[in-house]
Amino acid sequence: MSLNKISNSSKVGLIKRTITAILLMAVVIPCAILGNWPFFILNLLLSLVAIHEVLAAPGPKRYNWLVKGVVYLFVISFIYWVFLKNMLRDPNLNPFTNGGIFTMTDIFVSISGVILFALVLFVIAIFDSKIQLQDVTYLFTVGLVVALGFMGIFFVRYFPNNTGFIQNPNFANMTVTGTWNSTVILKNYFHDYYVANNIDQSLASCLLLFFICIGTWAGDVGAYLFGMLFGKHRMNPRISPHKTWEGFIGGALFGSLLALGFAALFEFAFNMPLVPGLVQFGHSPALEAMNVMGGRAWPYLIFMTIMLPVVGNVGGFTFSLIKRQYGIKDFGKVFPGHGGVIDRFDSILANSIVATILIWITAYGWVFTV
């Protein structure tokens, strides 16, 4: 297979992307490791910029202050309502009184809030001739997707934190066997595992987020390089003219192998699985106690690894479709060489949503009636 000739503009673009990526990692990695308030604040800032980019995509003066205020209010409430709901339900989940520890024991979107969001947008469209039906569907759909994506990012970081296991009344008590031996409440499974194995829980609880980021972004880098060097066959010229099948395959293999290697390194070298009892190579007493897959957790790990490049590309194409619709190259310019927050995190948002759903229903033992 012959190599493509790399233009000077591509070389300059690659250098710019690399420098931006290094600076971005210098901020994201410490916040992700620290978790709790640093990660909360970082995600809040990113979500605010992302909402601004959604509103600016159809044109900087397309929407008035009322429309912008409504979108900001509802999207932010969708992202952070789960924290307020959990704090009201359990005072121990209040980061203002528990020492600043954030956990997510549940995922939740207010159906009433979703319906009200749609109704308010329709009412605005009825009385404002500048707001068309396309604007209503765009703001509602994309706003909800962005909200679910950032909620997913919070979930994959905060769910393994502290005692963040979902309380499932059907599996309240179980006997755990293996390297430790005790009867525990299911929601305390993570905590017991980390204590029994003398593991720093604040560090170990960030592994799932890093796994998703590595699989996604390494896949993007691999796709960019393989596509630039070997790309011949376009995947979808109408939506993303530069993405090729060669780049996708190369990026998928590179990202999946790197993510799988990351998971294997921490589990076998440091006894730190991505999510103890749910996403790991070894046998899971938790899944066995819940009669799920006979205690085999590795299929979920493999599935998530394969899922990352596929779902990530779906997320990328989805937001690229929006950019083509409104004739813009990028959603923003906050990250030189990468574009805006949505341009950089579109695949992460999509993967976080799917990973959250998979982990959540697995923690419930695939019982859909709870």
PDB file of C-alpha atoms in Angstrom, residues 9 51 54 71 84 93 101 106 162 166 171 177 181 183 187 192 200 202 212 235 265 275 284 303 345 350:
ATOM      1  CA  SER A   9      -0.552  22.497   5.738  1.00  0.00           C
ATOM      2  CA  ILE A  51     -24.073  25.100  25.199  1.00  0.00           C
ATOM      3  CA  VAL A  54     -24.804  24.877  20.208  1.00  0.00           C
ATOM      4  CA  VAL A  71     -31.578  26.635  26.634  1.00  0.00           C
ATOM      5  CA  LEU A  84     -29.567  17.693  43.583  1.00  0.00           C
ATOM      6  CA  LEU A  93     -24.254  12.345  49.037  1.00  0.00           C
ATOM      7  CA  ILE A 101     -16.845  13.854  47.842  1.00  0.00           C
ATOM      8  CA  ASP A 106     -28.055   6.844  39.806  1.00  0.00           C
ATOM      9  CA  ASN A 162     -16.412   6.370  47.368  1.00  0.00           C
ATOM     10  CA  ILE A 166     -26.285   1.579  42.994  1.00  0.00           C
ATOM     11  CA  PHE A 171     -29.521  -7.852  45.765  1.00  0.00           C
ATOM     12  CA  THR A 177     -15.412 -14.619  47.805  1.00  0.00           C
ATOM     13  CA  ASN A 181     -14.185 -12.624  52.308  1.00  0.00           C
ATOM     14  CA  THR A 183     -20.747 -10.033  53.543  1.00  0.00           C
ATOM     15  CA  LYS A 187     -23.447  -0.277  47.242  1.00  0.00           C
ATOM     16  CA  ASP A 192     -14.657  -2.971  50.340  1.00  0.00           C
ATOM     17  CA  ASP A 200      -6.129   4.393  46.730  1.00  0.00           C
ATOM     18  CA  SER A 202      -9.559   8.297  44.556  1.00  0.00           C
ATOM     19  CA  ILE A 212     -12.944   5.793  27.629  1.00  0.00           C
ATOM     20  CA  MET A 235     -16.602   6.874   4.538  1.00  0.00           C
ATOM     21  CA  LEU A 265      -1.912  -3.053  32.873  1.00  0.00           C
ATOM     22  CA  VAL A 275     -14.863  -1.066  37.663  1.00  0.00           C
ATOM     23  CA  SER A 284     -16.618 -11.250  39.274  1.00  0.00           C
ATOM     24  CA  PHE A 303     -17.706  -5.063  24.240  1.00  0.00           C
ATOM     25  CA  PHE A 345     -15.487  16.026  22.966  1.00  0.00           C
ATOM     26  CA  ALA A 350     -21.395   9.724  22.720  1.00  0.00           C
TER      27      ALA A 350
END
